[in-house]
Amino acid sequence: MIAVVNQDECIGCESCPEFCPEVFKMGADGLAVAYTNPVPSEFEEATKEAAEGCPAHCITIE
Ligand code: F3S
């Protein structure tokens, strides 16, 4: 599983690192980045929840 944040659409709400800090973090520019790819299997569920919980719907999972 690969997680990607579309930073053109991220509004910097900081929700995704709350769901899964092992995969998402906030960058210095205030936008989220998925920094753990491929996503380890134990974090796949939390990564999906982060994607579903993103208010900007800008996290894609491949
Ligand atoms: Fe941005 Fe969505 Fe995360 S708006 S900070 S990618 S929850």
mmCIF file with all atom_site columns, C-alpha atoms and ligand atoms in Angstrom:
data_model
loop_
_atom_site.group_PDB
_atom_site.id
_atom_site.type_symbol
_atom_site.label_atom_id
_atom_site.label_alt_id
_atom_site.label_comp_id
_atom_site.label_asym_id
_atom_site.label_entity_id
_atom_site.label_seq_id
_atom_site.pdbx_PDB_ins_code
_atom_site.Cartn_x
_atom_site.Cartn_y
_atom_site.Cartn_z
_atom_site.occupancy
_atom_site.B_iso_or_equiv
_atom_site.pdbx_formal_charge
_atom_site.auth_seq_id
_atom_site.auth_comp_id
_atom_site.auth_asym_id
_atom_site.auth_atom_id
_atom_site.pdbx_PDB_model_num
ATOM   1  C  CA  . MET A 1 1  ? 0.000   0.000  0.000  1.00 0.00 ? 1  MET A CA  1
ATOM   2  C  CA  . ILE A 1 2  ? 1.226   3.449  -0.959 1.00 0.00 ? 2  ILE A CA  1
ATOM   3  C  CA  . ALA A 1 3  ? -0.249  6.607  0.587  1.00 0.00 ? 3  ALA A CA  1
ATOM   4  C  CA  . VAL A 1 4  ? -0.014  9.915  -1.249 1.00 0.00 ? 4  VAL A CA  1
ATOM   5  C  CA  . VAL A 1 5  ? -1.057  13.380 -0.117 1.00 0.00 ? 5  VAL A CA  1
ATOM   6  C  CA  . ASN A 1 6  ? -2.049  15.749 -2.895 1.00 0.00 ? 6  ASN A CA  1
ATOM   7  C  CA  . GLN A 1 7  ? -0.486  18.871 -1.451 1.00 0.00 ? 7  GLN A CA  1
ATOM   8  C  CA  . ASP A 1 8  ? -2.301  21.100 -3.939 1.00 0.00 ? 8  ASP A CA  1
ATOM   9  C  CA  . GLU A 1 9  ? -5.500  20.226 -2.097 1.00 0.00 ? 9  GLU A CA  1
ATOM   10 C  CA  . CYS A 1 10 ? -4.314  19.740 1.504  1.00 0.00 ? 10 CYS A CA  1
ATOM   11 C  CA  . ILE A 1 11 ? -5.711  22.468 3.748  1.00 0.00 ? 11 ILE A CA  1
ATOM   12 C  CA  . GLY A 1 12 ? -3.330  21.681 6.605  1.00 0.00 ? 12 GLY A CA  1
ATOM   13 C  CA  . CYS A 1 13 ? -6.023  20.529 9.009  1.00 0.00 ? 13 CYS A CA  1
ATOM   14 C  CA  . GLU A 1 14 ? -3.561  18.195 10.791 1.00 0.00 ? 14 GLU A CA  1
ATOM   15 C  CA  . SER A 1 15 ? -6.102  15.395 11.003 1.00 0.00 ? 15 SER A CA  1
ATOM   16 C  CA  . CYS A 1 16 ? -4.119  12.701 9.202  1.00 0.00 ? 16 CYS A CA  1
ATOM   17 C  CA  . PRO A 1 17 ? -1.140  12.658 11.587 1.00 0.00 ? 17 PRO A CA  1
ATOM   18 C  CA  . GLU A 1 18 ? -3.615  12.306 14.448 1.00 0.00 ? 18 GLU A CA  1
ATOM   19 C  CA  . PHE A 1 19 ? -5.050  9.186  12.826 1.00 0.00 ? 19 PHE A CA  1
ATOM   20 C  CA  . CYS A 1 20 ? -1.680  7.732  11.915 1.00 0.00 ? 20 CYS A CA  1
ATOM   21 C  CA  . PRO A 1 21 ? 1.478   9.597  12.953 1.00 0.00 ? 21 PRO A CA  1
ATOM   22 C  CA  . GLU A 1 22 ? 3.557   6.655  11.774 1.00 0.00 ? 22 GLU A CA  1
ATOM   23 C  CA  . VAL A 1 23 ? 2.645   7.437  8.158  1.00 0.00 ? 23 VAL A CA  1
ATOM   24 C  CA  . PHE A 1 24 ? 1.677   11.131 8.035  1.00 0.00 ? 24 PHE A CA  1
ATOM   25 C  CA  . LYS A 1 25 ? 3.393   14.200 9.338  1.00 0.00 ? 25 LYS A CA  1
ATOM   26 C  CA  . MET A 1 26 ? 3.063   17.915 8.842  1.00 0.00 ? 26 MET A CA  1
ATOM   27 C  CA  . GLY A 1 27 ? 5.809   19.511 6.807  1.00 0.00 ? 27 GLY A CA  1
ATOM   28 C  CA  . ALA A 1 28 ? 7.462   22.846 7.477  1.00 0.00 ? 28 ALA A CA  1
ATOM   29 C  CA  . ASP A 1 29 ? 5.144   24.358 4.875  1.00 0.00 ? 29 ASP A CA  1
ATOM   30 C  CA  . GLY A 1 30 ? 2.105   23.371 6.945  1.00 0.00 ? 30 GLY A CA  1
ATOM   31 C  CA  . LEU A 1 31 ? 1.027   20.669 4.515  1.00 0.00 ? 31 LEU A CA  1
ATOM   32 C  CA  . ALA A 1 32 ? 0.855   16.969 5.228  1.00 0.00 ? 32 ALA A CA  1
ATOM   33 C  CA  . VAL A 1 33 ? 3.222   14.453 3.734  1.00 0.00 ? 33 VAL A CA  1
ATOM   34 C  CA  . ALA A 1 34 ? 3.059   10.662 3.704  1.00 0.00 ? 34 ALA A CA  1
ATOM   35 C  CA  . TYR A 1 35 ? 6.573   9.765  4.766  1.00 0.00 ? 35 TYR A CA  1
ATOM   36 C  CA  . THR A 1 36 ? 6.372   6.013  5.335  1.00 0.00 ? 36 THR A CA  1
ATOM   37 C  CA  . ASN A 1 37 ? 5.943   4.165  2.056  1.00 0.00 ? 37 ASN A CA  1
ATOM   38 C  CA  . PRO A 1 38 ? 5.130   1.473  1.464  1.00 0.00 ? 38 PRO A CA  1
ATOM   39 C  CA  . VAL A 1 39 ? 2.786   1.624  4.449  1.00 0.00 ? 39 VAL A CA  1
ATOM   40 C  CA  . PRO A 1 40 ? 3.644   -1.161 6.918  1.00 0.00 ? 40 PRO A CA  1
ATOM   41 C  CA  . SER A 1 41 ? 0.789   -3.651 7.169  1.00 0.00 ? 41 SER A CA  1
ATOM   42 C  CA  . GLU A 1 42 ? 0.110   -2.843 10.815 1.00 0.00 ? 42 GLU A CA  1
ATOM   43 C  CA  . PHE A 1 43 ? -0.654  0.761  9.886  1.00 0.00 ? 43 PHE A CA  1
ATOM   44 C  CA  . GLU A 1 44 ? -2.814  0.092  6.832  1.00 0.00 ? 44 GLU A CA  1
ATOM   45 C  CA  . GLU A 1 45 ? -6.099  0.351  8.726  1.00 0.00 ? 45 GLU A CA  1
ATOM   46 C  CA  . ALA A 1 46 ? -5.157  3.657  10.364 1.00 0.00 ? 46 ALA A CA  1
ATOM   47 C  CA  . THR A 1 47 ? -3.948  4.963  7.009  1.00 0.00 ? 47 THR A CA  1
ATOM   48 C  CA  . LYS A 1 48 ? -7.330  4.164  5.454  1.00 0.00 ? 48 LYS A CA  1
ATOM   49 C  CA  . GLU A 1 49 ? -9.069  5.930  8.323  1.00 0.00 ? 49 GLU A CA  1
ATOM   50 C  CA  . ALA A 1 50 ? -6.860  8.962  7.809  1.00 0.00 ? 50 ALA A CA  1
ATOM   51 C  CA  . ALA A 1 51 ? -7.769  9.030  4.127  1.00 0.00 ? 51 ALA A CA  1
ATOM   52 C  CA  . GLU A 1 52 ? -11.480 8.701  4.886  1.00 0.00 ? 52 GLU A CA  1
ATOM   53 C  CA  . GLY A 1 53 ? -11.229 11.362 7.565  1.00 0.00 ? 53 GLY A CA  1
ATOM   54 C  CA  . CYS A 1 54 ? -9.423  13.924 5.441  1.00 0.00 ? 54 CYS A CA  1
ATOM   55 C  CA  . PRO A 1 55 ? -11.832 16.849 4.971  1.00 0.00 ? 55 PRO A CA  1
ATOM   56 C  CA  . ALA A 1 56 ? -10.173 17.812 1.694  1.00 0.00 ? 56 ALA A CA  1
ATOM   57 C  CA  . HIS A 1 57 ? -10.268 14.222 0.353  1.00 0.00 ? 57 HIS A CA  1
ATOM   58 C  CA  . CYS A 1 58 ? -6.706  14.656 -0.809 1.00 0.00 ? 58 CYS A CA  1
ATOM   59 C  CA  . ILE A 1 59 ? -5.170  11.421 0.484  1.00 0.00 ? 59 ILE A CA  1
ATOM   60 C  CA  . THR A 1 60 ? -5.068  8.650  -2.060 1.00 0.00 ? 60 THR A CA  1
ATOM   61 C  CA  . ILE A 1 61 ? -4.155  5.045  -1.378 1.00 0.00 ? 61 ILE A CA  1
ATOM   62 C  CA  . GLU A 1 62 ? -2.706  2.905  -4.113 1.00 0.00 ? 62 GLU A CA  1
HETATM 63 FE FE1 . F3S B 2 .  ? -4.164  17.780 4.769  1.00 0.00 ? 1  F3S B FE1 1
HETATM 64 FE FE2 . F3S B 2 .  ? -6.111  16.079 4.744  1.00 0.00 ? 1  F3S B FE2 1
HETATM 65 FE FE3 . F3S B 2 .  ? -4.104  15.648 6.282  1.00 0.00 ? 1  F3S B FE3 1
HETATM 66 S  S1  . F3S B 2 .  ? -6.297  18.273 4.627  1.00 0.00 ? 1  F3S B S1  1
HETATM 67 S  S2  . F3S B 2 .  ? -3.405  17.669 6.847  1.00 0.00 ? 1  F3S B S2  1
HETATM 68 S  S3  . F3S B 2 .  ? -4.057  15.685 4.087  1.00 0.00 ? 1  F3S B S3  1
HETATM 69 S  S4  . F3S B 2 .  ? -6.188  15.213 6.761  1.00 0.00 ? 1  F3S B S4  1
#
